[in-house]
mmCIF file of C-alpha atoms and ligand atoms in Angstrom:
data_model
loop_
_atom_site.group_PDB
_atom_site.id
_atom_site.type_symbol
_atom_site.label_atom_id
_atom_site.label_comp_id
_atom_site.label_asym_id
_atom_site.label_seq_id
_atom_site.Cartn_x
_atom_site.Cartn_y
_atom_site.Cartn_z
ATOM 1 C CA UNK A 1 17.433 -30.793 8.376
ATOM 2 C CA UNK A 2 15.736 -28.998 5.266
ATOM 3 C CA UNK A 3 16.514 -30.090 1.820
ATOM 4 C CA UNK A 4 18.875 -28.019 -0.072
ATOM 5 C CA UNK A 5 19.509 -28.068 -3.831
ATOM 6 C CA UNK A 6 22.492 -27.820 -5.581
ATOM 7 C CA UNK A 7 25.053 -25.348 -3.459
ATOM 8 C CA UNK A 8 22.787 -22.779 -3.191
ATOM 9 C CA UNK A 9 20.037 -21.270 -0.925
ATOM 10 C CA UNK A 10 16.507 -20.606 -2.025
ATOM 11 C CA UNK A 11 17.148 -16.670 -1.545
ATOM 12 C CA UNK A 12 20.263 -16.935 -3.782
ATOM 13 C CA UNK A 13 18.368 -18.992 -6.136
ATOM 14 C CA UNK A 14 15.688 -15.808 -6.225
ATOM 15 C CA UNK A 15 18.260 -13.305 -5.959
ATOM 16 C CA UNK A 16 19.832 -15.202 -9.666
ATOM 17 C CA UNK A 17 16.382 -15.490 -11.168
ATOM 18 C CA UNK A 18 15.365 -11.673 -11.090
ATOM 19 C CA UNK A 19 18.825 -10.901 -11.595
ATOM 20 C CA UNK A 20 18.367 -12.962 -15.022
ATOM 21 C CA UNK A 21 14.992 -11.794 -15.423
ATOM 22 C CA UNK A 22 16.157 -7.930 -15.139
ATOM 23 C CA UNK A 23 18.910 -8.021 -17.902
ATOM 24 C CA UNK A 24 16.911 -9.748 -20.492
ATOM 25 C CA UNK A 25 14.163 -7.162 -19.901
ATOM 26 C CA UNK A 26 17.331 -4.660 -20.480
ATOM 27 C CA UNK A 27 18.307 -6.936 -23.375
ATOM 28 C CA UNK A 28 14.932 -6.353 -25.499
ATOM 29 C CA UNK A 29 14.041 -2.877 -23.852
ATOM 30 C CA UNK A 30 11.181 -4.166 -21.957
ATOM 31 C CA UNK A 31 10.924 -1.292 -19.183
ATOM 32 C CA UNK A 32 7.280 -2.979 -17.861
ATOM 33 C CA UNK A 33 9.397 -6.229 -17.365
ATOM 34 C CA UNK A 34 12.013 -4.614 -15.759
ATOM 35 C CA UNK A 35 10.077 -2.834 -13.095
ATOM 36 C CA UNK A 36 8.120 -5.732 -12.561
ATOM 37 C CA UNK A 37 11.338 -7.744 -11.580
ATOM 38 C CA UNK A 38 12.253 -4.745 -9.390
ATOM 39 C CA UNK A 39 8.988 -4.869 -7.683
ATOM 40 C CA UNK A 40 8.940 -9.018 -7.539
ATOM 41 C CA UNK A 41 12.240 -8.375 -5.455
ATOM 42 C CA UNK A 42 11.024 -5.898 -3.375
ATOM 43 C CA UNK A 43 8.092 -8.426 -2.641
ATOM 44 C CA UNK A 44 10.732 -11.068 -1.893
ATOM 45 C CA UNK A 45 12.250 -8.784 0.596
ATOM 46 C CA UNK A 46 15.452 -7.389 -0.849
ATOM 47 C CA UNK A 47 16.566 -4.304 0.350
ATOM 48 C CA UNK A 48 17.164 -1.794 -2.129
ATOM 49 C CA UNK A 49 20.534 -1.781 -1.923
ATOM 50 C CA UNK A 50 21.018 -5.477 -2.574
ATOM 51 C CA UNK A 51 18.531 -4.316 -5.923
ATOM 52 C CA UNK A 52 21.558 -1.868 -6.843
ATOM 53 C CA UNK A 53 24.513 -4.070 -5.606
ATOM 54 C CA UNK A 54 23.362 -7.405 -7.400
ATOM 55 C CA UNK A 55 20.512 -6.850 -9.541
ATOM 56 C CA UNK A 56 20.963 -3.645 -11.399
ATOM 57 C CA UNK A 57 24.641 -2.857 -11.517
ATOM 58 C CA UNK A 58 25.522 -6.273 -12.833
ATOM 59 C CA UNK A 59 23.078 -5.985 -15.383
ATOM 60 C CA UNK A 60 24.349 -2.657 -16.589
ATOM 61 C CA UNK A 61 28.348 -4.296 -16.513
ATOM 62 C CA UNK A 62 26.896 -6.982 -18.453
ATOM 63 C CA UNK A 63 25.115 -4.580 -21.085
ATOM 64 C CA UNK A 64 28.212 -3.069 -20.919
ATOM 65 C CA UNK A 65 30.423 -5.821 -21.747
ATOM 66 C CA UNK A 66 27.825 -7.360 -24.746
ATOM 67 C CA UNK A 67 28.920 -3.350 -25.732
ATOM 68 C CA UNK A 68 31.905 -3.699 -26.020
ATOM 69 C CA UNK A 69 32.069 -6.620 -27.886
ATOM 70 C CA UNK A 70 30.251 -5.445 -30.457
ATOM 71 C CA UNK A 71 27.180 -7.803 -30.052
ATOM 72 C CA UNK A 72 24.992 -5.099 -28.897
ATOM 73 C CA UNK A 73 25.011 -1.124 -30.034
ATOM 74 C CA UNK A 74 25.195 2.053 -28.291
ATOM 75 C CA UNK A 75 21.539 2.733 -28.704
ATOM 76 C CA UNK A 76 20.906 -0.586 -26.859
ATOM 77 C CA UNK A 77 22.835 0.530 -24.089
ATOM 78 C CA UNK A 78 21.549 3.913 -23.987
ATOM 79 C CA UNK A 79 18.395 2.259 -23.730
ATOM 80 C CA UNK A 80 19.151 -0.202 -20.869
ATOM 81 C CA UNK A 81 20.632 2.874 -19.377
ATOM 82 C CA UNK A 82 17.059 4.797 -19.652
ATOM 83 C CA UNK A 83 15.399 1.787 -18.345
ATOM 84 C CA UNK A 84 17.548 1.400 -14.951
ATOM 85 C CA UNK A 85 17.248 5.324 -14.520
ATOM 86 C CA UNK A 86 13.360 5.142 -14.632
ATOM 87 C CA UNK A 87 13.555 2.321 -12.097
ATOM 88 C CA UNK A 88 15.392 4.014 -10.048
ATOM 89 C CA UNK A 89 12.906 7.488 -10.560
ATOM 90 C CA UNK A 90 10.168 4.915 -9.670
ATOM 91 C CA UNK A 91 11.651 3.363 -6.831
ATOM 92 C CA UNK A 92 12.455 6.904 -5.338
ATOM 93 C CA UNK A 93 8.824 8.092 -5.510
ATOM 94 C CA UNK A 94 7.838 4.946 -3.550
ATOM 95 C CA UNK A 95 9.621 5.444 -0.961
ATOM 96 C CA UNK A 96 8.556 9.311 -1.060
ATOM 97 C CA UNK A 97 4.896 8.220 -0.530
ATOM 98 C CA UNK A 98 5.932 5.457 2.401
ATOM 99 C CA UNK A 99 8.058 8.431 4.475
ATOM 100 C CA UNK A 100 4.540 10.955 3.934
ATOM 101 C CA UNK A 101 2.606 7.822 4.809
ATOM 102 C CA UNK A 102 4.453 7.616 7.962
ATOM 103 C CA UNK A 103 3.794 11.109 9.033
ATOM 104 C CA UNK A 104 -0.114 10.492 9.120
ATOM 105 C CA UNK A 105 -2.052 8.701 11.261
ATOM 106 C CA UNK A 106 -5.271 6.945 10.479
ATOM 107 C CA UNK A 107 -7.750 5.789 13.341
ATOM 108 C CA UNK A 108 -10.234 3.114 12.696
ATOM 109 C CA UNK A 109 -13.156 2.266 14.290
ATOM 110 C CA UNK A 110 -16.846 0.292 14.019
ATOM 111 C CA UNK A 111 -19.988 2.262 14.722
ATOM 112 C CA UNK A 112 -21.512 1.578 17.931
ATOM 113 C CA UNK A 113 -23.123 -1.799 17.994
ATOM 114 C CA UNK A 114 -21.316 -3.139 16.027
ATOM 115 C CA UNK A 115 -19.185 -6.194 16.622
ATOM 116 C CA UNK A 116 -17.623 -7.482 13.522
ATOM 117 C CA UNK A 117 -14.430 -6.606 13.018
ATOM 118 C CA UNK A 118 -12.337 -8.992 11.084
ATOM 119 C CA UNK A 119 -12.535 -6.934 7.813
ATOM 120 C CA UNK A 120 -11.248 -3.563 9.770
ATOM 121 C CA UNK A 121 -8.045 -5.466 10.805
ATOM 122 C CA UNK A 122 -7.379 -6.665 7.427
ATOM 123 C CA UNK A 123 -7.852 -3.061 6.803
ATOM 124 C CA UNK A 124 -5.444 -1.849 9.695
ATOM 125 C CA UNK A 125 -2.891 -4.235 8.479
ATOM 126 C CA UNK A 126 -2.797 -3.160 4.842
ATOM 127 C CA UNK A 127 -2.422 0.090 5.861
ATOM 128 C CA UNK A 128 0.061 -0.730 8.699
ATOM 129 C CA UNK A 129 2.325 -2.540 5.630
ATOM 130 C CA UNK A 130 1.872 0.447 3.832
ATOM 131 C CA UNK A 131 3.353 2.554 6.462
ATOM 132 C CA UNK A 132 0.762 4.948 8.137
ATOM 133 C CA UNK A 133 0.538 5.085 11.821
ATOM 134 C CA UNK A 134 -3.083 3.139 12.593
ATOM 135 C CA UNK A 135 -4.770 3.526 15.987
ATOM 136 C CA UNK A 136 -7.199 0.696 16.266
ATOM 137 C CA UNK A 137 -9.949 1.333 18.433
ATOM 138 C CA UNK A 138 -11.978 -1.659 17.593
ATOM 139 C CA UNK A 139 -15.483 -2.647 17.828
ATOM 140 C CA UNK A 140 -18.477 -0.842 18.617
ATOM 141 C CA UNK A 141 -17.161 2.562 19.512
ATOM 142 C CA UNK A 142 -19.570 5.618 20.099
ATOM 143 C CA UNK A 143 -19.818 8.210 18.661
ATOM 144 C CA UNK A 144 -19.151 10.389 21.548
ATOM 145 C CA UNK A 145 -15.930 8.329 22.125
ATOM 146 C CA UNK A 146 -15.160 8.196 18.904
ATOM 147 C CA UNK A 147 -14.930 12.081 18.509
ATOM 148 C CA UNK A 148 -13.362 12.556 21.976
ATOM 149 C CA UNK A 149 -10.863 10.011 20.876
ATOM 150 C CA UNK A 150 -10.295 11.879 17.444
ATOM 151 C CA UNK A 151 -9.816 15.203 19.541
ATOM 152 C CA UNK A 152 -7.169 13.805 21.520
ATOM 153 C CA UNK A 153 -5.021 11.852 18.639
ATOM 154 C CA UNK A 154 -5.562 14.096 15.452
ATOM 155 C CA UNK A 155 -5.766 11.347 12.955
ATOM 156 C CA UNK A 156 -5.267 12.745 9.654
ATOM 157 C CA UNK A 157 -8.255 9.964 8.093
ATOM 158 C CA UNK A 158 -10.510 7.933 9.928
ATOM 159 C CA UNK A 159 -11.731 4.693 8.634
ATOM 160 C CA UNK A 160 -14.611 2.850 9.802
ATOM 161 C CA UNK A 161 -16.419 -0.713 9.106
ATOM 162 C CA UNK A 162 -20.258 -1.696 9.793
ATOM 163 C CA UNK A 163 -21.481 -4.744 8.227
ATOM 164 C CA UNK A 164 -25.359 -4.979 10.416
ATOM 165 C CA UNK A 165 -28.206 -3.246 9.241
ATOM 166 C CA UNK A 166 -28.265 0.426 10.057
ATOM 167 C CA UNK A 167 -24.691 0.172 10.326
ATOM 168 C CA UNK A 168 -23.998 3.110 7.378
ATOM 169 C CA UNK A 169 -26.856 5.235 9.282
ATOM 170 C CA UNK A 170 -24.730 4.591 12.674
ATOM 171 C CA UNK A 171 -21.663 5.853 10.485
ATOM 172 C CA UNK A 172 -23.120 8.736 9.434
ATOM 173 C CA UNK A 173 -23.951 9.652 12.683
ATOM 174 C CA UNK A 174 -20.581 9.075 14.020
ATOM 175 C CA UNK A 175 -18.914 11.316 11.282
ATOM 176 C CA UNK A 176 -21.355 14.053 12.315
ATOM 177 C CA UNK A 177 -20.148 14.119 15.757
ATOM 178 C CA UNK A 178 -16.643 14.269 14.869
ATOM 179 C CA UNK A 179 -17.020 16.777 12.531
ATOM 180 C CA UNK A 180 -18.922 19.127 14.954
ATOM 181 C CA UNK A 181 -15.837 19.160 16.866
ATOM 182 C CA UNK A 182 -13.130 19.009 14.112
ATOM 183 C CA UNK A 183 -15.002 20.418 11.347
ATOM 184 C CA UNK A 184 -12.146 19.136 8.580
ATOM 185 C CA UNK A 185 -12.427 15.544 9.885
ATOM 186 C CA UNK A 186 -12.327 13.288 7.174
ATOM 187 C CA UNK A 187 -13.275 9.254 6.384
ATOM 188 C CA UNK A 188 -13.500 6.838 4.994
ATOM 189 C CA UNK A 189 -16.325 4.222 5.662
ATOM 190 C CA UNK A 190 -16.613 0.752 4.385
ATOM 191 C CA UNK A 191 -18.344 -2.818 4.598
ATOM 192 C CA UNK A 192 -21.552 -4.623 4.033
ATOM 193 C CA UNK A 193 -23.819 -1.882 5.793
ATOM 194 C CA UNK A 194 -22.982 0.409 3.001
ATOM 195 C CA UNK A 195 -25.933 0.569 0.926
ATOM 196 C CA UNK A 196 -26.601 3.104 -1.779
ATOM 197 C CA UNK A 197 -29.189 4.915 0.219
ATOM 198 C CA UNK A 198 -25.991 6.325 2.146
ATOM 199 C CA UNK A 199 -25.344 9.452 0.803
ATOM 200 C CA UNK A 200 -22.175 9.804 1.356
ATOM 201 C CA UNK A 201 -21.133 13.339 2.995
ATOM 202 C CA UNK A 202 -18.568 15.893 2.025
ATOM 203 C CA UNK A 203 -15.220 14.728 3.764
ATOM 204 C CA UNK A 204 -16.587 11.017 3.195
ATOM 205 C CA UNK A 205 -15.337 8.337 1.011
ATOM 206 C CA UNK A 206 -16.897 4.998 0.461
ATOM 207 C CA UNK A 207 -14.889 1.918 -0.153
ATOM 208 C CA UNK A 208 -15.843 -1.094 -0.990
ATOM 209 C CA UNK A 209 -12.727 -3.391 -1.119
ATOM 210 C CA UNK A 210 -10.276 -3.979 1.052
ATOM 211 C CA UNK A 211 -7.410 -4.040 -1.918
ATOM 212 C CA UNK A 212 -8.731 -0.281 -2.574
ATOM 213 C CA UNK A 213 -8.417 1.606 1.199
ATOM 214 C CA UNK A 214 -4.665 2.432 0.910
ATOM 215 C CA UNK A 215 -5.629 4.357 -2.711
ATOM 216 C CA UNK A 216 -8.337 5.497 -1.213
ATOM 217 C CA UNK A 217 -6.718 7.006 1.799
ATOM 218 C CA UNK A 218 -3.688 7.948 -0.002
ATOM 219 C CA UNK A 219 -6.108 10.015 -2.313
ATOM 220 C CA UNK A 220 -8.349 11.886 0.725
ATOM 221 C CA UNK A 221 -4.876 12.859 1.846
ATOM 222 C CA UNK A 222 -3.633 14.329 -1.441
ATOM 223 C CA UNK A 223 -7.084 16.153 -1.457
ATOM 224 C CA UNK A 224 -7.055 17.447 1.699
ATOM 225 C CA UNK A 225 -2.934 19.067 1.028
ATOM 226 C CA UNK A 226 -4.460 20.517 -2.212
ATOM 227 C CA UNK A 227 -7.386 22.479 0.162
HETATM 228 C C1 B12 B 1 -17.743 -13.805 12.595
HETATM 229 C C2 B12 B 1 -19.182 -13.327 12.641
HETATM 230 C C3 B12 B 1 -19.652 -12.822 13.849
HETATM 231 C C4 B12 B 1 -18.766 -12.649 15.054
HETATM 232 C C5 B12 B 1 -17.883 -11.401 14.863
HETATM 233 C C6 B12 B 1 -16.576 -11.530 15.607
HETATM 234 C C7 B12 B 1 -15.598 -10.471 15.240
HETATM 235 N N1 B12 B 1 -14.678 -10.285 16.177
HETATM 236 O O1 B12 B 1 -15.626 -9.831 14.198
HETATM 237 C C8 B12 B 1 -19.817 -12.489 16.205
HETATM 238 C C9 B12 B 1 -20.051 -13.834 16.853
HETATM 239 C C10 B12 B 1 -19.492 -11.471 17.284
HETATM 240 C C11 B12 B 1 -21.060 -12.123 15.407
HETATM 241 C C12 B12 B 1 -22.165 -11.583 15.991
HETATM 242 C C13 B12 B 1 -23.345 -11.344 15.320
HETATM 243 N N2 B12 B 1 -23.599 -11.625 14.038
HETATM 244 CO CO1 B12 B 1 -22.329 -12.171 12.839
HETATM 245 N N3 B12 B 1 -21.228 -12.996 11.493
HETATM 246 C C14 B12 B 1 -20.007 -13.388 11.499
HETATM 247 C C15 B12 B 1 -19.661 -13.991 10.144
HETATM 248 C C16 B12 B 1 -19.703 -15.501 10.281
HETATM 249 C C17 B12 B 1 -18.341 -13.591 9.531
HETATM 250 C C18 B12 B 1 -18.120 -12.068 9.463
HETATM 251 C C19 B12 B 1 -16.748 -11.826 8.942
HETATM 252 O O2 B12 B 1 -15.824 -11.651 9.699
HETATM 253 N N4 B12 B 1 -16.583 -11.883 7.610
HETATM 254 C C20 B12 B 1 -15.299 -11.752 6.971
HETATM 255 C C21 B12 B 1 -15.034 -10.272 6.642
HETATM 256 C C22 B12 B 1 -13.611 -10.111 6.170
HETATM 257 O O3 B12 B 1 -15.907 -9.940 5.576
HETATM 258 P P1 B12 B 1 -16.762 -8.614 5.570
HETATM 259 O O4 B12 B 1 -17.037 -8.190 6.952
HETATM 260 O O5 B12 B 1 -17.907 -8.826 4.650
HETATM 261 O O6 B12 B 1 -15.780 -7.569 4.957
HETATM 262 C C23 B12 B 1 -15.393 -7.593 3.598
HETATM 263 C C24 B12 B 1 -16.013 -6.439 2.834
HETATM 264 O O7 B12 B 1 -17.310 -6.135 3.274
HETATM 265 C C25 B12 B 1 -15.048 -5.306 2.973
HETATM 266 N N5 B12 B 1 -15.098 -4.393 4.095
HETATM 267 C C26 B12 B 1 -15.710 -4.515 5.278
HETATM 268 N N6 B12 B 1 -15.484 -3.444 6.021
HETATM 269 C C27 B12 B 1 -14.724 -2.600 5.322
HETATM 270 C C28 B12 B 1 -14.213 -1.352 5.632
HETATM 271 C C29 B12 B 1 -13.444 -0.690 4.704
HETATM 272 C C30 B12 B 1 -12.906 0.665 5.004
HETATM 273 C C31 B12 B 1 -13.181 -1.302 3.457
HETATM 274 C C32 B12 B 1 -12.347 -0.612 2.471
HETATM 275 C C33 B12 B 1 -13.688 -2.547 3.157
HETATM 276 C C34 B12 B 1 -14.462 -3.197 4.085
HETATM 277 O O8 B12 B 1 -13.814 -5.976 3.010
HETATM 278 C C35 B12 B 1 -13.916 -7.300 3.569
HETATM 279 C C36 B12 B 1 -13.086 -8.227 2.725
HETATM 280 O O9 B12 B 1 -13.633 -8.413 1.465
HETATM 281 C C37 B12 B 1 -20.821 -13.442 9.243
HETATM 282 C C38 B12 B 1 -21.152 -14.332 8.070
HETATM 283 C C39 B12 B 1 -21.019 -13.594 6.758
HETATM 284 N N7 B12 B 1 -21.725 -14.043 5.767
HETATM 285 O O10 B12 B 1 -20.289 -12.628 6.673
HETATM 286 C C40 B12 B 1 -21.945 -13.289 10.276
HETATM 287 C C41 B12 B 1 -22.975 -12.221 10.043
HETATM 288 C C42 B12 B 1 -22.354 -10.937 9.539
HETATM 289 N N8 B12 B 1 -23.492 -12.030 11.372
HETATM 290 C C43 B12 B 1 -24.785 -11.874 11.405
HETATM 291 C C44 B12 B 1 -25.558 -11.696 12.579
HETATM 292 C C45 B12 B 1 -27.067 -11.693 12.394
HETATM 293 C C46 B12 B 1 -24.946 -11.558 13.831
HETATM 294 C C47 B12 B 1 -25.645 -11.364 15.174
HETATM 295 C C48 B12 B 1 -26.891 -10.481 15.169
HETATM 296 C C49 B12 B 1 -25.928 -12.755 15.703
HETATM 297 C C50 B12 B 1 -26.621 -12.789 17.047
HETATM 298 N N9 B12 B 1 -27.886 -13.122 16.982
HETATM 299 O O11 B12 B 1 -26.053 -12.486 18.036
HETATM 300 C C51 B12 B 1 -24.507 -10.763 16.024
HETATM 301 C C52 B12 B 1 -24.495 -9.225 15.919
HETATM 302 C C53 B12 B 1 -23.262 -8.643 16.494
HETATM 303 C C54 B12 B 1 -23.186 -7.177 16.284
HETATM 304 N N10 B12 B 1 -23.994 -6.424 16.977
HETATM 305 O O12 B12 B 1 -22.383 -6.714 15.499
HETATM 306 C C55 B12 B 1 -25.392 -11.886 10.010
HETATM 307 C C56 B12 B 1 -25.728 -10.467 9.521
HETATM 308 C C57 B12 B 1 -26.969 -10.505 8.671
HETATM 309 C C58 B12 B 1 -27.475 -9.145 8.403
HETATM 310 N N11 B12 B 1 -26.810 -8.394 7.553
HETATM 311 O O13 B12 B 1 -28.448 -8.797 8.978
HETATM 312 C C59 B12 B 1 -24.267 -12.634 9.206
HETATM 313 C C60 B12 B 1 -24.192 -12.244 7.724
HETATM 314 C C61 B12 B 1 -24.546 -14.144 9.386
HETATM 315 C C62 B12 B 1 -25.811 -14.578 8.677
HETATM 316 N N12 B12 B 1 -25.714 -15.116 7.480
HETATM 317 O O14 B12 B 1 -26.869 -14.440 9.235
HETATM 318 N N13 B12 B 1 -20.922 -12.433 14.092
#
């Protein structure tokens, strides 16, 4: 048996916090504040409609209320009013980039030879969370693979990962051959093989960080709709 506190769960505990949290950032017009709360409970794993049903609706009845006793004025209200509306307007985009996420696919691979590949599943699972479709094809793939592979599942990005020695040559090489057969084919290439002797090619993006390859893939596919 877990401990409990008080009469209520931890989730309704969290649910009361950011519900606090959100109407005092309505209360002094702090519209950062109140899309970080949004976001916090989003994190937490609230479903947007719980955020409308018992985050930002009672927060609005309760603006409304402080209203209509006279302890707050209209141009309070209006502005809690503005502030929900823009979280909404934000919350809306979001979800616009997670449904065009889902309708690409990004492929990952290593060069051949090479074997490490811890930091290309951290990189297949932040994208995965994000919502793309990743095809993981794992350590040391050809390049002739690679490209047949690339023929036959259309990714939209590829993303690779050395970390040996000649691993950003290898990289290079493998982009080469994918792009003699789809000549649009674009990547993204990371890890410790990157030096900054690799010129990186046209339809190439370096990327250092981990945190970064959503952006960064998110931003070759903008460029590539605006071609
Ligand atoms: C685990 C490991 C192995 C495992 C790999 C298992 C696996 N399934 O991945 C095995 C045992 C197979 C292995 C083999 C070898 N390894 Co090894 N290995 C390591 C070790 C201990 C950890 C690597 C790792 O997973 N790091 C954690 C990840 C998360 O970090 P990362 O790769 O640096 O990635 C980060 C960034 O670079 C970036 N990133 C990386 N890729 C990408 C891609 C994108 C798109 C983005 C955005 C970011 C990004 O994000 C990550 C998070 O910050 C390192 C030690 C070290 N110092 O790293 C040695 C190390 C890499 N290995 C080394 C060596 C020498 C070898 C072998 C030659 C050993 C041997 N004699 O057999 C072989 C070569 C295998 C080959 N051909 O690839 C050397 C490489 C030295 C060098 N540069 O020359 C290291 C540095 C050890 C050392 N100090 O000597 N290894």
């Amino acid at each position: 048996m877990g401990h409990s506190f008080g009469n209520h769960s931890p989730s309704e505990n969290r649910l009361a916090e950011l519900s606090r949290a959100y109407t005092v950032a309505l209360l002094i017009g702090d519209e950062v504040a109140a899309e970080t709360t949004i976001r916090d409970a989003l994190d937490s794993r609230l479903t947007m409609a719980e955020i409308d049903d018992e985050i930002i609706a009672p927060a609005l009845w309760y603006v409304g209320e402080l209203w209509q006793r006279g302890e707050i004025t209209v141009a309070d209200e209006h502005l809690a009013t503005e502030i929900s509306l823009r979280v909404l307007a934000l919350h809306r985009e979001a979800h616009r980039l997670v449904a065009h996420r889902r309708r690409a696919t990004v492929m990952l691979a290593a060069p051949s030879g090479e074997r490490h590949i811890v930091a290309l599943e951290m990189v297949a699972d932040l994208l995965r969370d994000a919502g793309y479709r990743v095809l993981n094809l794992g350590a040391d793939v050809p390049s002739a693979a690679l490209a047949i592979a690339a023929e036959r599942h259309k990714p939209d990005v590829i993303v690779m990962s050395a970390t040996m020695p000649g691993g950003g040559d290898r990289m290079v090489i493998a982009a080469d051959e994918v792009q003699e057969r789809i000549p649009g084919a674009r990547f993204v290439v990371g890890g410790r093989a990157l030096t900054s002797r690799l010129h990186v090619r046209p339809g190439m993006e370096a990327c250092g960080r981990v945190t970064e390859v959503v952006e960064t893939v998110d931003a070759v596919l903008k460029r590539a709709e605006l071609n």
